[in-house]
CSV table of C-alpha atoms in Angstrom, one decimal:
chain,number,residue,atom,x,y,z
I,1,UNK,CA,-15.1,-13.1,47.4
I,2,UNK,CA,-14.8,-15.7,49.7
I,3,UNK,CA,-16.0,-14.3,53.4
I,4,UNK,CA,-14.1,-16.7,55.4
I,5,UNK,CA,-10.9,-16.6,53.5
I,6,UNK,CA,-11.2,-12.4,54.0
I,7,UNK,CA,-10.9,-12.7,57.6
I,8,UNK,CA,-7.9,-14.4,57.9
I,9,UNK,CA,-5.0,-13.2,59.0
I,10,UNK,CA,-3.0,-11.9,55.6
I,11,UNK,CA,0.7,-13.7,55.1
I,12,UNK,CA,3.9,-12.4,53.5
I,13,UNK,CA,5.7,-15.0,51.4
I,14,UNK,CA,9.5,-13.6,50.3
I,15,UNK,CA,10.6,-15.5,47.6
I,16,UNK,CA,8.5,-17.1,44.8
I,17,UNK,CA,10.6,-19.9,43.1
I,18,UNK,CA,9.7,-23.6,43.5
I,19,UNK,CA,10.0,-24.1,47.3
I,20,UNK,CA,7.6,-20.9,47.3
I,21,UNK,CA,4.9,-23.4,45.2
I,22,UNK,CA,5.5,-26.2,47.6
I,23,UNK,CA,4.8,-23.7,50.4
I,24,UNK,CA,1.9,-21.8,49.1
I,25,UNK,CA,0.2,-25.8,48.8
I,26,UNK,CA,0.7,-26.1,52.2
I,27,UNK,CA,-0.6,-22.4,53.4
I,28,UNK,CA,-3.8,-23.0,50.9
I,29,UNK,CA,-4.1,-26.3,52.5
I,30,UNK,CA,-3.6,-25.5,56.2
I,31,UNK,CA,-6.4,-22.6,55.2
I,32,UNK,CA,-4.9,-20.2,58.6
I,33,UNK,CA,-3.9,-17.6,56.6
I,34,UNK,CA,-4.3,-15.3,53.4
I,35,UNK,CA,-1.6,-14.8,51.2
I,36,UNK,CA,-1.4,-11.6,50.5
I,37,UNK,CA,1.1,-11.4,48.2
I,38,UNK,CA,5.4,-12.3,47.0
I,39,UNK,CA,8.3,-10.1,47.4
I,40,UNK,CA,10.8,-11.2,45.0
I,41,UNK,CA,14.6,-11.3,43.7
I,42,UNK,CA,15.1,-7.8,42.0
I,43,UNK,CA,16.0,-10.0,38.5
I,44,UNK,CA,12.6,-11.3,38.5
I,45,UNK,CA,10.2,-10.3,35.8
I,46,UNK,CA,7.0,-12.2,36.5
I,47,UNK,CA,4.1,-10.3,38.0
I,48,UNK,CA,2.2,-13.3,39.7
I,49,UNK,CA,3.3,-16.8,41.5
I,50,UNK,CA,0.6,-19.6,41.2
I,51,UNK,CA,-2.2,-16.8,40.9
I,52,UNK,CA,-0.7,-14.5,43.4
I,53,UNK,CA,0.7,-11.0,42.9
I,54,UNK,CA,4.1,-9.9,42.7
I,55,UNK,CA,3.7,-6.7,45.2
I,56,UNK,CA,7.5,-5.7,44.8
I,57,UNK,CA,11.3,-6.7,45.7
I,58,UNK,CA,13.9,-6.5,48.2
I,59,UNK,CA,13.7,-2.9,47.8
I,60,UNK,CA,10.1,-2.6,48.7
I,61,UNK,CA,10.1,-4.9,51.7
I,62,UNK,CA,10.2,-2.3,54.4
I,63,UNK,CA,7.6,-0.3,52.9
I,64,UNK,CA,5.2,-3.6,52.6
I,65,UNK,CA,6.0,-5.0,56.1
I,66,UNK,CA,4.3,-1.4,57.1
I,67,UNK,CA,1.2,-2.8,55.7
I,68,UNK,CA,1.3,-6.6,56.0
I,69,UNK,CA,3.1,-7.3,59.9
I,70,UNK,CA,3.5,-11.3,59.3
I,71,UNK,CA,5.7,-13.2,57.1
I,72,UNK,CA,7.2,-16.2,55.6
I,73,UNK,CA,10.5,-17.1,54.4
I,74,UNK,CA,9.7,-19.0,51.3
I,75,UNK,CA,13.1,-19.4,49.5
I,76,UNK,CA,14.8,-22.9,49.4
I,77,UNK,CA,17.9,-24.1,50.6
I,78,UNK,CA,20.4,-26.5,49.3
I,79,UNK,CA,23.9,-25.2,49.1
I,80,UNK,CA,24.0,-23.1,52.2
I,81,UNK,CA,21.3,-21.2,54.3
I,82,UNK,CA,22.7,-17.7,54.3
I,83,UNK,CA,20.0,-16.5,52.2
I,84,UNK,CA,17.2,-17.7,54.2
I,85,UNK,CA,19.3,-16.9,57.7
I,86,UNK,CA,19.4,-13.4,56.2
I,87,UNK,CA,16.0,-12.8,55.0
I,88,UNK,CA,15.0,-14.2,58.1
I,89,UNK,CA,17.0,-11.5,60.3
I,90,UNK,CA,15.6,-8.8,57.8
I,91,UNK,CA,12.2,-9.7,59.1
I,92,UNK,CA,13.2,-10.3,62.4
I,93,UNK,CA,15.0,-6.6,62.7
I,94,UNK,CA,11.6,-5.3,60.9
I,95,UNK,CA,9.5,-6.4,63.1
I,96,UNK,CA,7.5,-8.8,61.3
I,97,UNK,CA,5.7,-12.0,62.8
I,98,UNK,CA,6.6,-14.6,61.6
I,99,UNK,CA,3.9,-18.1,61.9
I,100,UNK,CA,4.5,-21.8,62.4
I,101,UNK,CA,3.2,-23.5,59.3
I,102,UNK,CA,1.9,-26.7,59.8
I,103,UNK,CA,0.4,-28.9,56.5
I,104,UNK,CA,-2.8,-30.6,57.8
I,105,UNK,CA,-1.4,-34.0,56.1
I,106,UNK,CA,1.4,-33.8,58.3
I,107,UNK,CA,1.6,-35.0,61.8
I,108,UNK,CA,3.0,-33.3,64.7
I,109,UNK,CA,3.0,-34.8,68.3
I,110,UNK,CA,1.6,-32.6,70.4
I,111,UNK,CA,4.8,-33.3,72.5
I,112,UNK,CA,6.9,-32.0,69.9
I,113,UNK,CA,8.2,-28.3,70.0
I,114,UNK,CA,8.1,-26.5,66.5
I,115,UNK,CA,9.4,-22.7,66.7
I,116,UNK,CA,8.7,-19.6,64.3
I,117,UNK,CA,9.2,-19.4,61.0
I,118,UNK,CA,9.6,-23.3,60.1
I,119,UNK,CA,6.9,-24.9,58.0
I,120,UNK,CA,6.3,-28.6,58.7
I,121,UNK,CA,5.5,-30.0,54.4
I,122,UNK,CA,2.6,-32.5,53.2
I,123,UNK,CA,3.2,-36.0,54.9
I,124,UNK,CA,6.1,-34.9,57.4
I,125,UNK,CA,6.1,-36.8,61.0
I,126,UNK,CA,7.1,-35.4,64.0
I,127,UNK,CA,7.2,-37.4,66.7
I,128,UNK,CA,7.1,-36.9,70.5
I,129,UNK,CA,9.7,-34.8,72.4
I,130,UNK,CA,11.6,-33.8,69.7
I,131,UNK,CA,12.1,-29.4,68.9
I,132,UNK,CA,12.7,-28.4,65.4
I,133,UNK,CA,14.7,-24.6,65.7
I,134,UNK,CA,13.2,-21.2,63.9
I,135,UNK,CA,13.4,-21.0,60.5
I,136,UNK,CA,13.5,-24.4,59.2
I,137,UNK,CA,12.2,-26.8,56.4
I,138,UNK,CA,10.7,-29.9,57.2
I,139,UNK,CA,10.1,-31.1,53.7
I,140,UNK,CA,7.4,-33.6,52.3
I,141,UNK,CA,7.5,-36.6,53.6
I,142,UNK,CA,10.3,-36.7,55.5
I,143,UNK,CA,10.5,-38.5,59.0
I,144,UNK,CA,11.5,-37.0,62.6
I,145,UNK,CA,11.7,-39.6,64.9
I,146,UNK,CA,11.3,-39.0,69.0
I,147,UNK,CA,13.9,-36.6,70.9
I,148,UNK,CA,15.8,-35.5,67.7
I,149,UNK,CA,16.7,-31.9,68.0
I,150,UNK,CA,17.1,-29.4,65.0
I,151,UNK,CA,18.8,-26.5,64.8
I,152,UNK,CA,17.7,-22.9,63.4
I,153,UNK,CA,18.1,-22.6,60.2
I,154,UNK,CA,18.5,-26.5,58.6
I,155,UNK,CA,16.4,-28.1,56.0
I,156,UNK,CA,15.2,-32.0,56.4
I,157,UNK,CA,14.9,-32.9,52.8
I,158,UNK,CA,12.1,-35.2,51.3
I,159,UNK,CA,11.9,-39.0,52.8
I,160,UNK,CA,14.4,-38.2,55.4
I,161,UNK,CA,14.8,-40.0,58.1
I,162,UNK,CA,16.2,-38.9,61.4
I,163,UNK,CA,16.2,-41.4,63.9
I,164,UNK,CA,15.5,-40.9,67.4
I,165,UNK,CA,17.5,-38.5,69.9
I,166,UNK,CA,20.0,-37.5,66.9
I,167,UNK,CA,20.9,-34.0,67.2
I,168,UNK,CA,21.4,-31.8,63.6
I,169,UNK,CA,23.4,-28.4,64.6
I,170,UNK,CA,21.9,-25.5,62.7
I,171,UNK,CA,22.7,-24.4,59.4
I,172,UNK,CA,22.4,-27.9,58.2
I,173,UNK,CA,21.2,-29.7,55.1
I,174,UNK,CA,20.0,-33.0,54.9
I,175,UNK,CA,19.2,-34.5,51.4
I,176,UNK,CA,16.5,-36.1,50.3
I,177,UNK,CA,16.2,-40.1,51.9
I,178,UNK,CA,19.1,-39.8,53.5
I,179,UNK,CA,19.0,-41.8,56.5
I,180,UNK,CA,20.9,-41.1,60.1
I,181,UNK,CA,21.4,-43.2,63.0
I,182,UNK,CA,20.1,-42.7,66.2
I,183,UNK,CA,21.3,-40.8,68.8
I,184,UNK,CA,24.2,-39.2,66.4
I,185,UNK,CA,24.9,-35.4,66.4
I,186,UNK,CA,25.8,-34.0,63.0
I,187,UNK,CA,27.9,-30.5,63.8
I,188,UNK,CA,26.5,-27.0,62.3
I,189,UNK,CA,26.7,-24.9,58.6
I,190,UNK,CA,26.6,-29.3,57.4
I,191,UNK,CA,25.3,-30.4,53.9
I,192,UNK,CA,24.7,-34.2,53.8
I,193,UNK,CA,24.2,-35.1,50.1
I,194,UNK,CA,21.1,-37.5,48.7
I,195,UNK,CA,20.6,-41.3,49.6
I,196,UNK,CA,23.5,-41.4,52.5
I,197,UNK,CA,23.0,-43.7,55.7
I,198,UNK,CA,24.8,-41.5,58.5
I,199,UNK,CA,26.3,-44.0,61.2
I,200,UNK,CA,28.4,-42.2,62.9
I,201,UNK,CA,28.8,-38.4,64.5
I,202,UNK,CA,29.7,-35.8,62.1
I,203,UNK,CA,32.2,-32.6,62.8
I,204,UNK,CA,30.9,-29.1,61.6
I,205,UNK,CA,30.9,-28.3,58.3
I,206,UNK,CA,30.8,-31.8,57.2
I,207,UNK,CA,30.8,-31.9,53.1
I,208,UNK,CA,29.0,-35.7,52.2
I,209,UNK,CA,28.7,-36.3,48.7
I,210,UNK,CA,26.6,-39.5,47.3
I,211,UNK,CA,29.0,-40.5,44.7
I,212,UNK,CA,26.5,-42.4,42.9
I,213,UNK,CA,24.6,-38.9,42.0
């Protein structure tokens, strides 16, 4: 066994689909904690997620956060956030820790404000005086220019862009190289489709559709 991986402090991960792959890269990568294990969907009949054990489901969770006191969200969001919100709270309610994740081939100013729970993906930028809320996805790539502000809960899709001092209301999804002005606010519970430039301010919940997709 690896001695230095032992040591670490051991990590949570609820939910083991594909954003759980992206995010276990990332842990393995960032190499600050050990992964200890996946709690599951109840429907789920694999034992093991990229090498790593299965230790139960939804039903099990209280029982395992006795043992294992930290945490990760790990389930993807596209539609809506409700089920990350709610695992999230779960964890919350139960006590559990849950860490900043931060992917060594990203960059994060050190004037920039990251809070629990949100994991920062490979090649993400985060640049000065900008806050990025609990519970979020920053995915690969994407871009976060200087004084934007992101809510709780919202996912920044891959090759994003948000330009600087825009403010994205939580709840919100952002599709993949979508592009926003700066200095725009984009109103909560919002799902901004794939490959849109946003040029203008954008009520709560805000429905845009790429019609090309």
């Amino acid at each position: 066994m690896n001695k230095v991986l032992d040591e670490l402090p051991e990590l949570l991960l609820i939910g083991g689909g594909g954003h759980c792959h992206s995010c276990i890269d990332v842990i393995e990568a960032e190499s600050k904690f050990r992964i200890a294990g996946i709690v599951n969907h109840t429907e789920c009949k694999s034992d093991s997620v990229l090498g790593y054990k299965v230790l139960g489901n939804d039903s099990n969770l209280s029982e395992l956060l006795k043992k294992y006191q930290m945490a990760l969200v790990t389930v993807g969001q596209i539609k809506n956030p409700n089920l990350r919100i709610k695992l999230y709270s779960t964890l919350k309610d139960k006590g559990a820790y849950l860490p900043i994740i931060i992917s060594p081939q990203a960059y994060v100013s050190p004037h920039a404000e990251i809070k629990e729970g949100t994991i920062i993906m490979h090649g993400a930028i985060i640049n000065a005086g900008s806050t990025i809320g609990k519970n979020c996805i920053i995915n690969t790539s994407a871009l976060v220019e200087h004084d934007v502000a992101i809510g709780d809960n919202s996912h920044i899709s891959t090759k994003s862009v948000v330009n600087g001092g825009t403010i994205i209301c939580k709840n919100t999804f952002i599709g993949s190289s979508t592009v926003t002005k700066e200095n725009i606010t984009i109103g909560m519970n919002s799902v901004v489709g794939a490959g849109l430039s946003v040029m203008c301010n954008l009520p709560a919940e805000t429905f845009l559709k790429n019609n090309k997709n």
